[in-house]
Amino acid sequence: MSNAPSTLQAFRASLLHFHADPAFSDAAHAWHADGLLVVDAAGRIVAAGDYAALEGTLPFGTPVTDWSGKIICPGFIDTHLHFPQTDMIASPAPGLLPWLETYTFPTEGRFADPAHARATADFFLDELLRNGTTTASVYCTVHADSVDALFEASAARNLRMAAGKVLMDRHCPDFLRDTADMRASEDLIRRWHGKGRAMYAITPRFAPTSTEAQLAATGELARAFPDTIIQTHVAENRDECAWVRELFPQQRSYLSVYEHYGLMRPRALFGHCIWLDDEDFRLMADTGSAIAHCPTSNLFLGSGLFDMARADAAGALVSLGTDVGAGTSFSILQTMNEAYKVARLKGSYLPALRMFYLATLGAARSMQLEGTIGNFAAGAEADFIVLDPKATPLLARRTANAGTLEETLFALALLGDDRAIRATYAAGRLVHEREELPA
Ligand code: GUN
Ligand code: ZN
């Protein structure tokens, strides 16, 4: 064996990741109580398994970071949030439409200033990393500079991020009004899509703020760049749904508007999906589009309760989104907490293992990034987090009594937040580390 310095590094901890959806498979997850994650110099997974089996395979001198007592899982993937709304999180309003008018549009107007966009992007990404989110699908503002700001900050941290310029050309203030001309979006796609780990997201805000001309042009753009993400909102709020029925009376449903303009396809992410009917859910499944379930936002704005069981019955892809700034937390753990309660209110039950699947492999599948992120398959990008089941006195006390993995994960989801994220790694590199509580 050579004495040359190792190009590998390894991490010892309990390991959790998924091969399949636990709602549809009995052998969906992999768990190694004393595990080892091996990462190469390019930031890719080499192996994930039992420490005892893998330790002897490491070349002499391979550094092993010891996170024993912690759980390593893939970094969380947040499939729906708005970086310019960071500064207005927790702004009260009686429902979606007044919230947009009163807080959202004025706040997004400030992103005409590129320096403001850059500073906010830095804070936003650091906040994601503190919360264990290594990939997100991010709405910027109508300003092209806001997209550059987000992707520049993301490239500086070597993160896999999707983001795009918001498109809206009606029912919004003049200072945010765009046109049906897609050249700015096309320039951004050419500048960023596939550059390093950046992915472009074509981002019509929602049907009410786009003219038919803009929706048609957006659909053409999506056809011209079929491996981009598409992201928008649908069926979030009853007043919004009534408005869409008035604006598009010829369409069968709100979701049909997007189908009509060619905006439903694999890699299309639809935020909320609360007021869909069974035909809509089938359409989601048939087109390979994905649902971003945003429970903290839906409870905050009083939008409604997403029906996971109906989505599952249709076989639609589902993932979790924080929807900051209507969402009330950057934490995917807190998003799980609220998703669990919403499921209970809808008469169904969401196990913790399923929630961890939705936040990792489920989201990767929703973005057609399976094999790239979201689990520890060999060759995948090594984005992972170190969860601390003893992060707070209460978590320590509760998890000491946990009899099963499900109970430990459930406690982390219900009681955890950014404090439970001990460390975050992107492409094998430490990008966030939290001080440990004194024993
Ligand atoms: N619908 C249209 N725009 C938005 C937004 O910014 N946030 C939410 N939650 N819903 C929207
Ligand atoms: Zn949103």
Short mmCIF file of C-alpha atoms and ligand atoms in Angstrom, two decimals:
data_model
loop_
_atom_site.label_atom_id
_atom_site.label_comp_id
_atom_site.label_asym_id
_atom_site.label_seq_id
_atom_site.Cartn_x
_atom_site.Cartn_y
_atom_site.Cartn_z
CA MET A 1 0.00 0.00 0.00
CA SER A 2 1.32 3.43 -0.92
CA ASN A 3 2.22 5.98 1.75
CA ALA A 4 1.00 8.84 -0.46
CA PRO A 5 -1.52 11.09 1.29
CA SER A 6 -5.03 9.72 0.89
CA THR A 7 -7.36 11.47 -1.50
CA LEU A 8 -10.28 10.00 0.41
CA GLN A 9 -11.88 11.15 3.64
CA ALA A 10 -14.34 9.27 5.81
CA PHE A 11 -16.97 10.06 8.44
CA ARG A 12 -18.00 7.72 11.25
CA ALA A 13 -21.56 7.98 12.64
CA SER A 14 -24.91 6.29 12.36
CA LEU A 15 -25.94 6.49 8.70
CA LEU A 16 -29.47 6.86 7.33
CA HIS A 17 -30.51 7.09 3.69
CA PHE A 18 -33.17 5.77 1.34
CA HIS A 19 -33.40 3.56 -1.71
CA ALA A 20 -37.16 3.82 -2.11
CA ASP A 21 -40.28 5.49 -0.73
CA PRO A 22 -41.18 3.93 2.65
CA ALA A 23 -44.88 4.48 1.86
CA PHE A 24 -44.62 1.97 -0.99
CA SER A 25 -41.74 -0.32 0.01
CA ASP A 26 -40.88 -2.34 3.10
CA ALA A 27 -37.15 -2.13 2.41
CA ALA A 28 -36.88 1.56 1.65
CA HIS A 29 -34.16 2.73 4.00
CA ALA A 30 -30.60 1.82 4.86
CA TRP A 31 -29.48 2.20 8.48
CA HIS A 32 -25.98 1.58 9.76
CA ALA A 33 -25.89 2.11 13.54
CA ASP A 34 -22.08 2.30 13.46
CA GLY A 35 -21.51 3.43 9.92
CA LEU A 36 -18.84 4.91 7.71
CA LEU A 37 -19.31 7.33 4.83
CA VAL A 38 -16.38 7.47 2.41
CA VAL A 39 -15.97 10.51 0.16
CA ASP A 40 -13.43 11.16 -2.60
CA ALA A 41 -11.43 14.30 -3.38
CA ALA A 42 -14.00 15.34 -5.99
CA GLY A 43 -16.67 15.46 -3.28
CA ARG A 44 -18.50 12.30 -4.36
CA ILE A 45 -19.67 9.31 -2.35
CA VAL A 46 -17.38 6.29 -2.61
CA ALA A 47 -19.16 4.04 -0.12
CA ALA A 48 -21.66 4.07 2.74
CA GLY A 49 -21.94 1.08 5.04
CA ASP A 50 -20.96 -0.51 8.33
CA TYR A 51 -17.79 0.86 9.92
CA ALA A 52 -16.56 -2.67 10.61
CA ALA A 53 -16.90 -3.63 6.94
CA LEU A 54 -15.45 -0.48 5.39
CA GLU A 55 -12.76 0.64 7.80
CA GLY A 56 -10.28 -1.96 6.50
CA THR A 57 -10.78 -0.77 2.90
CA LEU A 58 -9.50 2.75 3.59
CA PRO A 59 -6.03 3.50 2.23
CA PHE A 60 -3.42 4.13 4.92
CA GLY A 61 -3.68 7.66 6.30
CA THR A 62 -7.27 8.34 5.25
CA PRO A 63 -8.62 10.96 7.67
CA VAL A 64 -11.69 9.75 9.57
CA THR A 65 -13.88 12.37 11.24
CA ASP A 66 -15.56 10.81 14.23
CA TRP A 67 -19.22 11.84 14.59
CA SER A 68 -20.13 8.81 16.74
CA GLY A 69 -23.40 9.34 18.60
CA LYS A 70 -24.74 11.46 15.73
CA ILE A 71 -26.76 10.55 12.65
CA ILE A 72 -25.48 11.37 9.17
CA CYS A 73 -28.13 11.61 6.45
CA PRO A 74 -28.24 13.31 3.04
CA GLY A 75 -28.60 17.09 3.17
CA PHE A 76 -32.19 18.28 3.18
CA ILE A 77 -33.74 19.49 -0.08
CA ASP A 78 -36.24 22.35 0.17
CA THR A 79 -38.26 22.35 -3.05
CA HIS A 80 -39.99 25.71 -2.59
CA LEU A 81 -38.89 29.01 -1.05
CA HIS A 82 -38.28 32.66 -1.86
CA PHE A 83 -34.88 34.15 -1.03
CA PRO A 84 -36.03 37.81 -1.31
CA GLN A 85 -38.68 37.14 1.33
CA THR A 86 -36.08 36.39 4.01
CA ASP A 87 -36.49 39.89 5.41
CA MET A 88 -40.29 39.67 5.71
CA ILE A 89 -40.69 36.23 7.27
CA ALA A 90 -43.38 36.39 9.98
CA SER A 91 -45.32 39.30 8.48
CA PRO A 92 -48.97 39.05 9.49
CA ALA A 93 -51.85 39.30 7.01
CA PRO A 94 -55.31 37.82 6.70
CA GLY A 95 -54.52 35.44 3.85
CA LEU A 96 -52.38 35.11 0.74
CA LEU A 97 -53.59 37.96 -1.45
CA PRO A 98 -53.37 40.77 1.16
CA TRP A 99 -50.02 39.32 2.31
CA LEU A 100 -48.68 39.62 -1.25
CA GLU A 101 -49.93 43.19 -1.65
CA THR A 102 -48.91 44.49 1.76
CA TYR A 103 -45.54 42.87 2.33
CA THR A 104 -44.30 40.74 -0.52
CA PHE A 105 -44.33 43.08 -3.48
CA PRO A 106 -42.74 46.06 -1.63
CA THR A 107 -40.07 43.75 -0.16
CA GLU A 108 -39.26 42.25 -3.55
CA GLY A 109 -39.06 45.77 -5.03
CA ARG A 110 -35.91 46.40 -2.96
CA PHE A 111 -34.09 43.84 -5.11
CA ALA A 112 -33.72 46.39 -7.87
CA ASP A 113 -30.58 47.17 -5.86
CA PRO A 114 -27.95 44.50 -6.69
CA ALA A 115 -26.00 45.18 -3.48
CA HIS A 116 -29.11 44.43 -1.44
CA ALA A 117 -29.64 41.23 -3.47
CA ARG A 118 -26.06 40.08 -2.87
CA ALA A 119 -26.15 40.71 0.87
CA THR A 120 -29.50 38.94 1.20
CA ALA A 121 -28.31 35.96 -0.87
CA ASP A 122 -25.33 35.48 1.45
CA PHE A 123 -27.49 35.54 4.56
CA PHE A 124 -30.10 33.30 2.96
CA LEU A 125 -27.67 30.56 1.93
CA ASP A 126 -25.95 30.58 5.30
CA GLU A 127 -29.35 30.23 6.95
CA LEU A 128 -30.16 27.25 4.72
CA LEU A 129 -26.87 25.60 5.66
CA ARG A 130 -27.46 26.24 9.38
CA ASN A 131 -30.72 24.36 8.92
CA GLY A 132 -29.15 21.45 7.07
CA THR A 133 -30.59 22.35 3.67
CA THR A 134 -27.99 21.76 0.99
CA THR A 135 -30.23 22.06 -2.08
CA ALA A 136 -33.26 24.25 -2.70
CA SER A 137 -35.46 25.41 -5.53
CA VAL A 138 -35.44 29.16 -5.03
CA TYR A 139 -37.59 31.99 -6.33
CA CYS A 140 -35.63 35.19 -6.91
CA THR A 141 -37.38 38.42 -7.99
CA VAL A 142 -38.17 39.77 -11.46
CA HIS A 143 -34.73 41.41 -11.44
CA ALA A 144 -32.11 39.41 -13.36
CA ASP A 145 -29.46 40.71 -10.94
CA SER A 146 -31.21 38.91 -8.10
CA VAL A 147 -30.58 35.59 -9.90
CA ASP A 148 -26.92 36.43 -10.46
CA ALA A 149 -26.64 37.30 -6.77
CA LEU A 150 -28.11 33.97 -5.67
CA PHE A 151 -26.03 31.86 -8.04
CA GLU A 152 -22.80 33.75 -7.29
CA ALA A 153 -23.32 33.19 -3.56
CA SER A 154 -24.17 29.54 -4.23
CA ALA A 155 -21.09 29.00 -6.41
CA ALA A 156 -18.90 30.50 -3.67
CA ARG A 157 -20.18 27.72 -1.35
CA ASN A 158 -20.22 25.04 -4.08
CA LEU A 159 -23.90 24.22 -3.52
CA ARG A 160 -26.35 22.45 -5.81
CA MET A 161 -29.07 25.08 -6.12
CA ALA A 162 -31.94 25.71 -8.51
CA ALA A 163 -33.13 29.30 -8.88
CA GLY A 164 -34.77 31.59 -11.35
CA LYS A 165 -36.11 35.00 -12.17
CA VAL A 166 -39.77 35.50 -11.30
CA LEU A 167 -41.97 36.14 -14.34
CA MET A 168 -45.02 38.37 -13.90
CA ASP A 169 -46.55 40.90 -16.26
CA ARG A 170 -49.92 41.78 -14.74
CA HIS A 171 -51.69 42.26 -11.41
CA CYS A 172 -48.54 43.49 -9.75
CA PRO A 173 -46.99 46.90 -9.06
CA ASP A 174 -45.34 48.67 -12.02
CA PHE A 175 -41.93 48.40 -10.36
CA LEU A 176 -42.14 44.58 -10.59
CA ARG A 177 -43.85 44.29 -13.94
CA ASP A 178 -42.14 42.24 -16.60
CA THR A 179 -43.11 41.45 -20.21
CA ALA A 180 -43.67 38.33 -22.32
CA ASP A 181 -40.16 38.78 -23.70
CA MET A 182 -38.13 35.83 -22.43
CA ARG A 183 -34.69 37.14 -23.40
CA ALA A 184 -33.65 37.96 -19.82
CA SER A 185 -34.58 34.45 -18.67
CA GLU A 186 -32.87 32.91 -21.67
CA ASP A 187 -29.68 34.87 -20.96
CA LEU A 188 -29.77 33.66 -17.37
CA ILE A 189 -30.24 30.05 -18.49
CA ARG A 190 -27.23 30.31 -20.79
CA ARG A 191 -25.18 31.99 -18.07
CA TRP A 192 -26.03 29.65 -15.20
CA HIS A 193 -27.78 26.41 -16.09
CA GLY A 194 -25.29 23.56 -15.66
CA LYS A 195 -22.50 25.90 -14.61
CA GLY A 196 -20.88 24.12 -11.67
CA ARG A 197 -23.78 22.91 -9.57
CA ALA A 198 -26.28 25.59 -10.63
CA MET A 199 -29.61 24.66 -12.21
CA TYR A 200 -31.95 27.20 -13.71
CA ALA A 201 -35.60 27.26 -12.64
CA ILE A 202 -38.11 28.85 -15.02
CA THR A 203 -40.32 30.72 -12.56
CA PRO A 204 -43.74 32.08 -13.55
CA ARG A 205 -44.95 33.41 -10.16
CA PHE A 206 -48.52 32.03 -10.53
CA ALA A 207 -51.19 32.15 -13.22
CA PRO A 208 -52.92 35.36 -11.99
CA THR A 209 -49.78 37.48 -12.46
CA SER A 210 -49.03 36.32 -16.02
CA THR A 211 -50.84 37.29 -19.19
CA GLU A 212 -51.66 34.50 -21.60
CA ALA A 213 -48.87 35.85 -23.82
CA GLN A 214 -46.36 35.48 -21.00
CA LEU A 215 -47.55 31.99 -20.09
CA ALA A 216 -47.28 30.93 -23.75
CA ALA A 217 -43.74 32.35 -24.00
CA THR A 218 -42.82 30.65 -20.72
CA GLY A 219 -44.04 27.32 -22.07
CA GLU A 220 -41.92 27.78 -25.20
CA LEU A 221 -38.89 28.55 -23.05
CA ALA A 222 -39.53 25.39 -21.01
CA ARG A 223 -39.71 23.34 -24.21
CA ALA A 224 -36.50 24.87 -25.53
CA PHE A 225 -34.65 24.00 -22.31
CA PRO A 226 -36.20 20.69 -21.27
CA ASP A 227 -33.76 19.90 -18.47
CA THR A 228 -34.39 23.12 -16.55
CA ILE A 229 -36.57 23.15 -13.46
CA ILE A 230 -39.99 24.85 -13.69
CA GLN A 231 -41.49 26.23 -10.48
CA THR A 232 -44.76 27.97 -9.70
CA HIS A 233 -47.67 28.09 -7.26
CA VAL A 234 -51.00 26.34 -7.70
CA ALA A 235 -54.24 25.96 -5.76
CA GLU A 236 -52.90 27.49 -2.55
CA ASN A 237 -55.82 29.59 -1.42
CA ARG A 238 -59.56 29.61 -2.16
CA ASP A 239 -59.69 33.29 -3.14
CA GLU A 240 -56.76 32.74 -5.49
CA CYS A 241 -58.55 29.71 -7.05
CA ALA A 242 -61.72 31.77 -7.59
CA TRP A 243 -59.61 34.49 -9.22
CA VAL A 244 -58.01 31.98 -11.59
CA ARG A 245 -61.47 30.66 -12.56
CA GLU A 246 -62.42 34.24 -13.51
CA LEU A 247 -59.20 34.89 -15.41
CA PHE A 248 -59.12 31.55 -17.27
CA PRO A 249 -62.78 30.51 -17.60
CA GLN A 250 -62.01 28.24 -20.53
CA GLN A 251 -59.73 25.93 -18.46
CA ARG A 252 -61.07 22.90 -16.59
CA SER A 253 -59.04 23.70 -13.47
CA TYR A 254 -56.29 25.95 -12.15
CA LEU A 255 -53.74 23.23 -12.87
CA SER A 256 -55.07 22.89 -16.43
CA VAL A 257 -53.86 26.44 -17.10
CA TYR A 258 -50.28 25.27 -16.60
CA GLU A 259 -50.88 22.10 -18.60
CA HIS A 260 -52.36 24.15 -21.44
CA TYR A 261 -49.22 26.30 -21.67
CA GLY A 262 -46.81 23.36 -21.60
CA LEU A 263 -45.63 23.89 -18.03
CA MET A 264 -46.27 20.39 -16.71
CA ARG A 265 -43.40 17.98 -17.20
CA PRO A 266 -40.69 16.20 -15.24
CA ARG A 267 -38.77 18.76 -13.17
CA ALA A 268 -41.85 20.98 -12.81
CA LEU A 269 -42.42 21.80 -9.12
CA PHE A 270 -45.84 23.00 -8.02
CA GLY A 271 -46.06 24.70 -4.64
CA HIS A 272 -49.04 23.99 -2.34
CA CYS A 273 -51.52 21.87 -4.40
CA ILE A 274 -54.14 22.14 -1.65
CA TRP A 275 -57.29 22.68 -3.71
CA LEU A 276 -56.67 20.10 -6.44
CA ASP A 277 -59.23 17.49 -7.46
CA ASP A 278 -58.49 13.86 -8.28
CA GLU A 279 -58.09 14.61 -11.97
CA ASP A 280 -55.50 17.23 -11.11
CA PHE A 281 -53.59 14.79 -8.91
CA ARG A 282 -53.64 12.28 -11.78
CA LEU A 283 -52.33 14.96 -14.11
CA MET A 284 -49.47 15.63 -11.69
CA ALA A 285 -48.57 11.92 -11.76
CA ASP A 286 -49.08 11.43 -15.51
CA THR A 287 -46.85 14.37 -16.44
CA GLY A 288 -44.10 13.51 -13.92
CA SER A 289 -44.62 16.90 -12.25
CA ALA A 290 -44.02 17.20 -8.52
CA ILE A 291 -45.79 18.66 -5.52
CA ALA A 292 -44.00 20.90 -3.01
CA HIS A 293 -45.97 20.53 0.21
CA CYS A 294 -45.48 23.69 2.30
CA PRO A 295 -47.20 23.10 5.63
CA THR A 296 -45.78 25.95 7.75
CA SER A 297 -46.85 28.43 5.08
CA ASN A 298 -50.26 26.87 4.59
CA LEU A 299 -51.00 26.98 8.31
CA PHE A 300 -49.58 30.50 8.69
CA LEU A 301 -51.67 32.01 5.89
CA GLY A 302 -54.65 29.77 6.65
CA SER A 303 -54.49 28.48 3.08
CA GLY A 304 -55.69 24.94 3.82
CA LEU A 305 -54.58 21.38 4.56
CA PHE A 306 -52.72 19.45 1.87
CA ASP A 307 -54.03 15.91 1.37
CA MET A 308 -50.98 13.65 1.16
CA ALA A 309 -53.11 10.49 0.97
CA ARG A 310 -54.80 11.70 -2.22
CA ALA A 311 -51.46 12.59 -3.76
CA ASP A 312 -50.16 9.11 -2.83
CA ALA A 313 -53.25 7.42 -4.23
CA ALA A 314 -52.58 9.12 -7.57
CA GLY A 315 -48.89 8.23 -7.44
CA ALA A 316 -47.79 11.87 -7.63
CA LEU A 317 -44.28 12.91 -6.62
CA VAL A 318 -44.28 14.76 -3.30
CA SER A 319 -41.58 16.75 -1.51
CA LEU A 320 -41.39 19.36 1.26
CA GLY A 321 -40.96 23.11 0.92
CA THR A 322 -40.57 25.74 3.61
CA ASP A 323 -42.03 28.50 1.40
CA VAL A 324 -40.16 31.16 3.34
CA GLY A 325 -41.29 33.98 3.75
CA ALA A 326 -44.92 32.75 4.02
CA GLY A 327 -43.37 29.71 5.65
CA THR A 328 -42.47 30.40 9.25
CA SER A 329 -39.20 28.49 9.46
CA PHE A 330 -36.13 27.69 7.38
CA SER A 331 -35.98 24.35 9.17
CA ILE A 332 -37.03 21.25 7.26
CA LEU A 333 -37.33 19.52 10.66
CA GLN A 334 -39.93 22.09 11.69
CA THR A 335 -41.55 21.66 8.28
CA MET A 336 -41.83 17.93 9.03
CA ASN A 337 -43.37 18.77 12.41
CA GLU A 338 -46.15 20.73 10.73
CA ALA A 339 -46.52 18.21 7.87
CA TYR A 340 -47.13 15.52 10.47
CA LYS A 341 -49.91 17.53 12.13
CA VAL A 342 -51.52 18.43 8.80
CA ALA A 343 -51.60 14.73 7.89
CA ARG A 344 -53.30 13.96 11.21
CA LEU A 345 -55.91 16.64 10.59
CA LYS A 346 -56.60 15.04 7.19
CA GLY A 347 -57.09 11.67 8.90
CA SER A 348 -53.82 10.13 7.73
CA TYR A 349 -50.52 9.36 9.36
CA LEU A 350 -47.05 10.40 8.27
CA PRO A 351 -44.24 8.34 9.81
CA ALA A 352 -40.92 10.04 10.52
CA LEU A 353 -39.10 7.74 8.11
CA ARG A 354 -41.43 8.90 5.32
CA MET A 355 -40.79 12.53 6.22
CA PHE A 356 -37.02 12.03 6.06
CA TYR A 357 -37.51 10.31 2.70
CA LEU A 358 -39.59 13.25 1.40
CA ALA A 359 -36.88 15.71 2.47
CA THR A 360 -34.05 13.75 0.80
CA LEU A 361 -34.55 11.11 -1.90
CA GLY A 362 -38.20 12.06 -2.48
CA ALA A 363 -37.21 15.63 -3.24
CA ALA A 364 -34.28 14.50 -5.40
CA ARG A 365 -36.73 12.38 -7.42
CA SER A 366 -39.08 15.36 -7.69
CA MET A 367 -36.23 17.31 -9.31
CA GLN A 368 -34.95 14.33 -11.33
CA LEU A 369 -31.73 14.45 -9.35
CA GLU A 370 -31.81 10.88 -8.08
CA GLY A 371 -28.27 9.52 -8.22
CA THR A 372 -26.90 13.06 -8.00
CA ILE A 373 -28.12 14.11 -4.54
CA GLY A 374 -30.53 12.86 -1.89
CA ASN A 375 -28.92 9.53 -1.00
CA PHE A 376 -25.54 7.86 -0.56
CA ALA A 377 -25.34 5.88 -3.79
CA ALA A 378 -21.74 5.54 -4.99
CA GLY A 379 -20.95 8.44 -7.30
CA ALA A 380 -23.56 10.79 -5.81
CA GLU A 381 -22.50 14.25 -4.67
CA ALA A 382 -21.53 14.17 -1.00
CA ASP A 383 -24.01 16.66 0.44
CA PHE A 384 -24.79 15.48 3.96
CA ILE A 385 -25.67 16.62 7.43
CA VAL A 386 -24.81 15.54 10.95
CA LEU A 387 -27.93 15.39 13.12
CA ASP A 388 -27.50 15.56 16.89
CA PRO A 389 -30.20 13.62 18.78
CA LYS A 390 -28.94 15.30 21.97
CA ALA A 391 -28.88 18.84 20.57
CA THR A 392 -31.05 20.30 23.34
CA PRO A 393 -31.66 19.15 26.90
CA LEU A 394 -35.20 18.10 25.95
CA LEU A 395 -34.12 16.22 22.81
CA ALA A 396 -31.40 14.46 24.81
CA ARG A 397 -33.90 13.42 27.46
CA ARG A 398 -36.48 12.26 24.90
CA THR A 399 -34.12 10.40 22.55
CA ALA A 400 -32.47 8.62 25.50
CA ASN A 401 -35.86 6.90 25.85
CA ALA A 402 -36.37 6.18 22.16
CA GLY A 403 -36.78 2.47 21.55
CA THR A 404 -36.64 2.55 17.76
CA LEU A 405 -35.13 4.52 14.89
CA GLU A 406 -38.63 5.76 14.06
CA GLU A 407 -39.00 7.21 17.56
CA THR A 408 -35.61 8.94 17.38
CA LEU A 409 -36.36 10.47 13.99
CA PHE A 410 -39.83 11.48 15.13
CA ALA A 411 -38.37 13.30 18.14
CA LEU A 412 -35.88 15.07 15.86
CA ALA A 413 -38.70 16.13 13.52
CA LEU A 414 -41.04 17.32 16.26
CA LEU A 415 -38.50 18.88 18.66
CA GLY A 416 -35.60 19.70 16.36
CA ASP A 417 -34.67 22.78 14.38
CA ASP A 418 -31.36 24.44 13.42
CA ARG A 419 -29.97 23.43 16.84
CA ALA A 420 -30.16 19.77 15.81
CA ILE A 421 -27.92 20.35 12.78
CA ARG A 422 -24.45 19.77 14.22
CA ALA A 423 -22.69 20.12 10.85
CA THR A 424 -23.43 20.50 7.16
CA TYR A 425 -21.20 19.31 4.31
CA ALA A 426 -21.50 20.26 0.63
CA ALA A 427 -19.61 18.12 -1.89
CA GLY A 428 -17.60 16.69 1.01
CA ARG A 429 -16.59 20.07 2.40
CA LEU A 430 -17.66 21.40 5.80
CA VAL A 431 -19.89 24.45 5.18
CA HIS A 432 -21.50 24.81 8.61
CA GLU A 433 -20.58 23.64 12.09
CA ARG A 434 -22.43 24.30 15.31
CA GLU A 435 -20.89 24.44 18.75
CA GLU A 436 -21.82 21.42 20.85
CA LEU A 437 -23.73 22.04 24.10
CA PRO A 438 -21.61 21.45 27.21
CA ALA A 439 -22.48 18.03 28.69
N1 GUN B 1 -48.47 32.95 -4.76
C1 GUN B 1 -47.92 33.86 -5.59
N2 GUN B 1 -46.80 34.40 -5.09
C2 GUN B 1 -46.62 33.81 -3.89
C3 GUN B 1 -45.63 33.95 -2.89
O1 GUN B 1 -44.67 34.71 -2.99
N3 GUN B 1 -45.78 33.17 -1.78
C4 GUN B 1 -46.82 32.29 -1.64
N4 GUN B 1 -46.90 31.55 -0.55
N5 GUN B 1 -47.77 32.16 -2.57
C5 GUN B 1 -47.67 32.92 -3.68
ZN ZN B 2 -44.11 30.30 -2.54
#
